[in-house]
mmCIF file of C-alpha atoms in Angstrom:
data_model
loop_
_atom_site.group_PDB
_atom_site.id
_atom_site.type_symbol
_atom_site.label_atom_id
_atom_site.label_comp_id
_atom_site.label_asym_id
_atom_site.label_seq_id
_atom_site.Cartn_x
_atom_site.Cartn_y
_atom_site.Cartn_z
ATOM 1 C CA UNK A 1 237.743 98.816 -41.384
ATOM 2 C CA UNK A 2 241.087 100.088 -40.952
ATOM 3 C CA UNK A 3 240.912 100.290 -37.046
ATOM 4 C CA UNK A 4 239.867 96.324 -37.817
ATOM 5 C CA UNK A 5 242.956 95.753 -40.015
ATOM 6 C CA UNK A 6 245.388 97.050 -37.984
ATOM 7 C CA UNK A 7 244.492 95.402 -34.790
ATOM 8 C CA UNK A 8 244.364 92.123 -36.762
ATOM 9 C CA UNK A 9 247.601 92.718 -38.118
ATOM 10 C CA UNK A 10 248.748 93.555 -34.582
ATOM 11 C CA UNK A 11 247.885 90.577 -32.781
ATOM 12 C CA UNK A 12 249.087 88.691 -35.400
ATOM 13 C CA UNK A 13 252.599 90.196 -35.597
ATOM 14 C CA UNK A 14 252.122 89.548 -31.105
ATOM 15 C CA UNK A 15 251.446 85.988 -31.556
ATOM 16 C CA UNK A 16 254.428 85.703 -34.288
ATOM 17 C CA UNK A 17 256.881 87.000 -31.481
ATOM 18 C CA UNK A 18 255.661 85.003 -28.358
ATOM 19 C CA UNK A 19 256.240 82.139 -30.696
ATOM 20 C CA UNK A 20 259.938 83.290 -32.084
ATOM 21 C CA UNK A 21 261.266 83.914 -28.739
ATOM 22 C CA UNK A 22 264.831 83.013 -27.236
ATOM 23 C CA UNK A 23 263.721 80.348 -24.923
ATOM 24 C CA UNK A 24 266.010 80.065 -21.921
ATOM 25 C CA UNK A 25 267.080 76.347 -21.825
ATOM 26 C CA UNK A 26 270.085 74.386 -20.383
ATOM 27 C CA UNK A 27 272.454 71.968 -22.114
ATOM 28 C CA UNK A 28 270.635 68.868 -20.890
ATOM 29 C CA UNK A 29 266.908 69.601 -22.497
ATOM 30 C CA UNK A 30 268.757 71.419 -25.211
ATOM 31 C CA UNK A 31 270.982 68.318 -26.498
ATOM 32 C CA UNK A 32 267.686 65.966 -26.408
ATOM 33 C CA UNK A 33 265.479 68.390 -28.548
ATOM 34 C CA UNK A 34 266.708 66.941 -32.185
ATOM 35 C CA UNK A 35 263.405 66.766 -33.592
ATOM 36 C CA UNK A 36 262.787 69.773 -36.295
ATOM 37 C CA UNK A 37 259.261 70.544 -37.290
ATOM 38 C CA UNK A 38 256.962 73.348 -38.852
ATOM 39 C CA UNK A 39 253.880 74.126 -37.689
ATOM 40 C CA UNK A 40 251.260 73.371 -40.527
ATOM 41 C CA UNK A 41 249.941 77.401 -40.735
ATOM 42 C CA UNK A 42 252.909 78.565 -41.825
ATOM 43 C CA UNK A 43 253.901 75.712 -43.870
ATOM 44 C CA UNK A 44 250.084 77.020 -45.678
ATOM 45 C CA UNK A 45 250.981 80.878 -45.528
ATOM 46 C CA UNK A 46 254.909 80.592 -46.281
ATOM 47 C CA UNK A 47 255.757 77.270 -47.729
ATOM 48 C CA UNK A 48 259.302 75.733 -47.788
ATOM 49 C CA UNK A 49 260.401 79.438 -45.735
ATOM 50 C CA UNK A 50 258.295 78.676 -42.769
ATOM 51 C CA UNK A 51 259.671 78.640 -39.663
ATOM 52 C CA UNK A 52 261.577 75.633 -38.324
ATOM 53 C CA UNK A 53 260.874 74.676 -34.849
ATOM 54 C CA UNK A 54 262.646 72.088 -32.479
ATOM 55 C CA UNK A 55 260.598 69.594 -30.502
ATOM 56 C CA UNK A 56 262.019 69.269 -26.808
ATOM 57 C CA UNK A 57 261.674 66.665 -24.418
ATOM 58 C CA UNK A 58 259.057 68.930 -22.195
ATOM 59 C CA UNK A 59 256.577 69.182 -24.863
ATOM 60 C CA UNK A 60 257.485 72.587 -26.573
ATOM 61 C CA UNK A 61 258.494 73.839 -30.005
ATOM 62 C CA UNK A 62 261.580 76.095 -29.851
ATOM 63 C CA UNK A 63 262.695 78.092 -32.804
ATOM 64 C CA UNK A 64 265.288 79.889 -31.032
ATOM 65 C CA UNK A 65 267.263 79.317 -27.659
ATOM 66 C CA UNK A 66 269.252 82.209 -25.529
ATOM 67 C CA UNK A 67 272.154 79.840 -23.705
ATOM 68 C CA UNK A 68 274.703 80.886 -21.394
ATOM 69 C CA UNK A 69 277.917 79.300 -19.587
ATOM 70 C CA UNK A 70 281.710 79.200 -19.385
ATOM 71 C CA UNK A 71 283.489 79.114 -22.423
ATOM 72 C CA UNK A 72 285.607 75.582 -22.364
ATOM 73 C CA UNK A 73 287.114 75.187 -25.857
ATOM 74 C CA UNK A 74 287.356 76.884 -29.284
ATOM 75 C CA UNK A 75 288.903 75.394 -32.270
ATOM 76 C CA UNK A 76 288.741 76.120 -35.564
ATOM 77 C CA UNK A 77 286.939 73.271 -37.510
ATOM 78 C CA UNK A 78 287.185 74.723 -41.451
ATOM 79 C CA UNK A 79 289.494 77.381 -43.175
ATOM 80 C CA UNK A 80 287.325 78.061 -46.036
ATOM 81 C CA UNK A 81 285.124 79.349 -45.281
ATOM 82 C CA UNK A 82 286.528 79.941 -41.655
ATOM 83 C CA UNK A 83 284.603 78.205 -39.087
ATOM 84 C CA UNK A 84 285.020 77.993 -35.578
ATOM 85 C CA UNK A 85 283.507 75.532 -33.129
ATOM 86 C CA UNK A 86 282.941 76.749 -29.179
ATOM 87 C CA UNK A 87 282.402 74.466 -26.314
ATOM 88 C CA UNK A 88 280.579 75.441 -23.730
ATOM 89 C CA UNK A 89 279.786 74.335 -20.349
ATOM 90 C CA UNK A 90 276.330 75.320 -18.083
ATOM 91 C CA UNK A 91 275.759 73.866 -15.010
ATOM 92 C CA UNK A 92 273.801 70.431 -16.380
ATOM 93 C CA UNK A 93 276.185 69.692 -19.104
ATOM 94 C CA UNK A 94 278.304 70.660 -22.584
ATOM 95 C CA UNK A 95 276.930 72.465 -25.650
ATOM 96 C CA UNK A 96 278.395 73.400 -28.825
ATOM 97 C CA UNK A 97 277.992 76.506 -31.450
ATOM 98 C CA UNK A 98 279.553 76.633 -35.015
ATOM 99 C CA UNK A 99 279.517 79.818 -36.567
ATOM 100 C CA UNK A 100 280.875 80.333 -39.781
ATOM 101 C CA UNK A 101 280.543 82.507 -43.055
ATOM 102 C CA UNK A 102 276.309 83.224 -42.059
ATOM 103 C CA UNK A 103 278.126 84.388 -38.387
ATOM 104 C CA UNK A 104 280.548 86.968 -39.169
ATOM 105 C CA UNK A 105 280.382 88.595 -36.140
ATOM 106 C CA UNK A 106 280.374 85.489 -33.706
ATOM 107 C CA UNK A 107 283.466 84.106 -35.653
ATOM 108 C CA UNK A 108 285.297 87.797 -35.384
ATOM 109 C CA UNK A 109 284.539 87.199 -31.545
ATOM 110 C CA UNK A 110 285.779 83.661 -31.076
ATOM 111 C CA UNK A 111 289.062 84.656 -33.015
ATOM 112 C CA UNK A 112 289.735 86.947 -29.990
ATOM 113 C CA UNK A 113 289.319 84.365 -27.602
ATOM 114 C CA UNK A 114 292.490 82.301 -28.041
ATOM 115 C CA UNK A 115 291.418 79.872 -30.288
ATOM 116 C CA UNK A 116 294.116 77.478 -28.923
ATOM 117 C CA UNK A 117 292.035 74.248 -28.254
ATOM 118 C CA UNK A 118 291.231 72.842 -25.001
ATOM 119 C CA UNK A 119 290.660 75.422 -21.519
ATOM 120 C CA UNK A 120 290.490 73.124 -18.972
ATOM 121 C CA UNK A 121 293.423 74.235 -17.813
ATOM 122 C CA UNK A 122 292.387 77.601 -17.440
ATOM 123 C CA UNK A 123 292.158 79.073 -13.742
ATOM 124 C CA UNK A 124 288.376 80.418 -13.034
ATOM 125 C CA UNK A 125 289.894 83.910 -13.190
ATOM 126 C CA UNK A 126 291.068 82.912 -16.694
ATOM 127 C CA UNK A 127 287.513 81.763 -18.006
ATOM 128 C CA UNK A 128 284.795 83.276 -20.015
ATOM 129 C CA UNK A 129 281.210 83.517 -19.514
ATOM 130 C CA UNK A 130 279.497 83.886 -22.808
ATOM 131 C CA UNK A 131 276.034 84.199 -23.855
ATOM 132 C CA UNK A 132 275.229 82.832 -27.050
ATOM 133 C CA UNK A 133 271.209 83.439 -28.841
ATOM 134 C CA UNK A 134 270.563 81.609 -31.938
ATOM 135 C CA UNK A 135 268.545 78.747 -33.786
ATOM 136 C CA UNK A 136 268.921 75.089 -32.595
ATOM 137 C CA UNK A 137 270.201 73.598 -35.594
ATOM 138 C CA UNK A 138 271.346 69.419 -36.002
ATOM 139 C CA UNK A 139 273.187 66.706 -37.576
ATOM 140 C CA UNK A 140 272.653 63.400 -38.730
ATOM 141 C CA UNK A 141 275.181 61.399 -39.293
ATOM 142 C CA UNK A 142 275.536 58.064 -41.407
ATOM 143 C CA UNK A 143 274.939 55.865 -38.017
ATOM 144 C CA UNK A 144 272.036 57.865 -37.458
ATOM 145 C CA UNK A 145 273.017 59.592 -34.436
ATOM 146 C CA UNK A 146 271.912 63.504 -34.086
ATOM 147 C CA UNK A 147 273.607 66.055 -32.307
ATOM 148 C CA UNK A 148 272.413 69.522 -31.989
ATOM 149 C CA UNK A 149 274.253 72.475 -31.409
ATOM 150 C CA UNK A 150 273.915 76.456 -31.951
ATOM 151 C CA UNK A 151 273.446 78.611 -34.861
ATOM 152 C CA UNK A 152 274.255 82.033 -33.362
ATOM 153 C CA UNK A 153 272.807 85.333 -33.981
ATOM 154 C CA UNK A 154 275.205 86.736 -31.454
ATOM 155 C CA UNK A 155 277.599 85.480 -28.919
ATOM 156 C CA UNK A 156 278.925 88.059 -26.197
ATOM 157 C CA UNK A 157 281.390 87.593 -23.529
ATOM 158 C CA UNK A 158 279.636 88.194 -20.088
ATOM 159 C CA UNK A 159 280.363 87.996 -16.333
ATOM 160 C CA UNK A 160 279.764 85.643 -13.630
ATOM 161 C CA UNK A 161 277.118 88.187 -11.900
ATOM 162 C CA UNK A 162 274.698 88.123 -15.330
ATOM 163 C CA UNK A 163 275.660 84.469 -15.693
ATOM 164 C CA UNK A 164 274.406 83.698 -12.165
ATOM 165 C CA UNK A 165 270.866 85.823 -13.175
ATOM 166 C CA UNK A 166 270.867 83.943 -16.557
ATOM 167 C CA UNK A 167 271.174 80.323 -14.605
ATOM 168 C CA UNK A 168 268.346 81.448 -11.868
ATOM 169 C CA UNK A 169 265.744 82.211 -14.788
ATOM 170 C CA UNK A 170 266.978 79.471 -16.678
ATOM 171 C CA UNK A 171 266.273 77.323 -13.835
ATOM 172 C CA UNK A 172 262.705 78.415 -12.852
ATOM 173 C CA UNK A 173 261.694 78.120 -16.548
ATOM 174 C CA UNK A 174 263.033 74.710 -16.980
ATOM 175 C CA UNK A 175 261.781 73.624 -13.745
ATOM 176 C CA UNK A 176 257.848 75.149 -15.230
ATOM 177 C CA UNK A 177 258.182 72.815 -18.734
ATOM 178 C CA UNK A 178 258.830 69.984 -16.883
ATOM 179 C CA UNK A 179 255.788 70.347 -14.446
ATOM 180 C CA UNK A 180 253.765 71.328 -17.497
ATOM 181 C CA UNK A 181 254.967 68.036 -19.169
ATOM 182 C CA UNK A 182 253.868 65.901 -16.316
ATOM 183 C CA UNK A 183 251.156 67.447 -15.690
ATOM 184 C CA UNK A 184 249.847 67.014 -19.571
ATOM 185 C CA UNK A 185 250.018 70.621 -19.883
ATOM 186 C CA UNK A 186 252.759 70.917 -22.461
ATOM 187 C CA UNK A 187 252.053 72.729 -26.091
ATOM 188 C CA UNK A 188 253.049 69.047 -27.420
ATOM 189 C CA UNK A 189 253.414 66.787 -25.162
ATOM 190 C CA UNK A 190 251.581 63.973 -27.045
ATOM 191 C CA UNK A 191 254.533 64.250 -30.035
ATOM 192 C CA UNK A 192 257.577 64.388 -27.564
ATOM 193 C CA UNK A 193 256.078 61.113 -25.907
ATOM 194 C CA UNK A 194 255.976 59.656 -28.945
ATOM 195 C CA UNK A 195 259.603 60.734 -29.942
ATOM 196 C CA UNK A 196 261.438 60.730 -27.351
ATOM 197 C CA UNK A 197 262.595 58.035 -24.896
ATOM 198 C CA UNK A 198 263.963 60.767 -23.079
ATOM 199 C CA UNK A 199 263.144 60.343 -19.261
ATOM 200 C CA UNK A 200 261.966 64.028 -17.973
ATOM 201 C CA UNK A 201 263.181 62.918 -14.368
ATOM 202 C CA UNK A 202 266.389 63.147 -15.390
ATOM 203 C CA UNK A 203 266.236 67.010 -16.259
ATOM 204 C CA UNK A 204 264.745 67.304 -13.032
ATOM 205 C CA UNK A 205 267.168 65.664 -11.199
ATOM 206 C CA UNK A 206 269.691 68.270 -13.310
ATOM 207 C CA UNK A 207 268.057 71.478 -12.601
ATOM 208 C CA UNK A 208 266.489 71.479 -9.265
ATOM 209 C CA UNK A 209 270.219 71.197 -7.836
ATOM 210 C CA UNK A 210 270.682 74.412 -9.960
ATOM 211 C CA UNK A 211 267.768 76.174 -8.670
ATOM 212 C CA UNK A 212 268.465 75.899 -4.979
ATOM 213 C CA UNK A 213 271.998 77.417 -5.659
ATOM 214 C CA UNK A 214 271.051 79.802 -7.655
ATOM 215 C CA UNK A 215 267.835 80.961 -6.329
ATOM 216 C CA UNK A 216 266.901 82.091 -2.900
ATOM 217 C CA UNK A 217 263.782 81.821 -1.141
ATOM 218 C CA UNK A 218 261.489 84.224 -1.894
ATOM 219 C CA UNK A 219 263.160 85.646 -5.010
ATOM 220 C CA UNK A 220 261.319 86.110 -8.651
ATOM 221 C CA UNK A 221 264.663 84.855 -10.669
ATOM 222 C CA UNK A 222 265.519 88.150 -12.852
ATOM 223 C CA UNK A 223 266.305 87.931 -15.919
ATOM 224 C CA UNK A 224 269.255 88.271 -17.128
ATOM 225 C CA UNK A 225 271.207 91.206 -19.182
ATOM 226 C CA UNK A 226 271.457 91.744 -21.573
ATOM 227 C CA UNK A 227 269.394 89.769 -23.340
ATOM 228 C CA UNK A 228 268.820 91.908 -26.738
ATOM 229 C CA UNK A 229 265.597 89.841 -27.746
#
């Protein structure tokens, strides 16, 4: 019986991590996923502390995304408690993570970046590749418009060598939802045609530019590192 137990308990603690895990995704699915959800069997086993899950335009549930890009602007948005907003560019687009009193150690990192507004003006020598994992996390406002942006578990300043890895995986995993998604293939594909307007081309059109930079012919896109997840 015990042999029985523990197995159980194993494949459930497996399933529980396949489904909690930092999806690679770029800024153009990201910013369209702003529909939060909870899957009913943990809503049954854990009640109002089940996990929240984002629906994205492809026709998966993310609970967490692992993001990368170059750091465009930080500014800091609050003073009490002190919070920090980052802008960050990827190759389809602009995302954004606020980290505050819940992200000590993302705010300690941001306050060494030269929290002096705008870095356009920065050279490319001058720029910083970050890689940010965390929960997608949104915001309604009054007009009803919802923007998403990054609750981070971590940000890390990178270089352009991982950053190039990150954008090659990134790429080829993207490129897999979307087929999935047209194909009817997607975990929830049924819900994200119903909420979405969202036109999947148009991610398409985004990434497959990407992937024939960043990946040659031939290659299995590594992953990048690190990638503590």
């Amino acid at each position: 019986m015990s042999d029985n137990n523990n197995d159980s308990d194993s494949g459930s603690t497996d399933t529980q991590r396949e489904r909690n895990k930092a999806d690679r995704m770029f800024a153009t699915e990201f910013n369209e996923s702003n529909t939060e959800f909870k899957m009913p069997e943990d809503i049954e086993s854990d009640g109002e502390r089940a996990t929240k899950y984002y629906l994205t335009p492809t026709g998966v549930g993310v609970h967490r995304v692992l993001m990368m890009g170059t750091l465009m602007e930080v500014a800091q948005v609050n003073d009490n408690p002190t919070t920090y907003r980052a802008k960050i560019r990827d190759p389809t687009g602009v995302f954004f993570v606020y980290a505050g009193k819940y992200n000590p150690e993302t705010v300690t990192v941001l306050e060494n970046l030269e929290p002096d507004g705008d870095r356009e003006e920065l050279n490319a020598n001058e720029m910083e590749h970050v890689m940010v994992m965390g929960n997608p996390n949104s915001y309604t406002t009054e007009r009803g418009q919802t923007y998403v942006s990054v609750d981070p578990e971590f940000l890390l300043v990178s270089d352009a060598s991982t950053r190039d890895r990150w954008t090659a995986e990134a790429a080829k995993l993207t490129l897999e939802r979307v087929v999935a998604y047209e194909d009817g293939d997607a975990p929830f594909d049924a819900e994200a045609d119903q909420q979405y307007e969202f036109d999947v081309g148009i991610l398409r059109d985004d990434v497959e530019p990407v992937a024939e930079e960043f990946i040659s012919p031939g290659d299995d896109a590594a992953e990048a590192e690190p990638a503590p997840i």
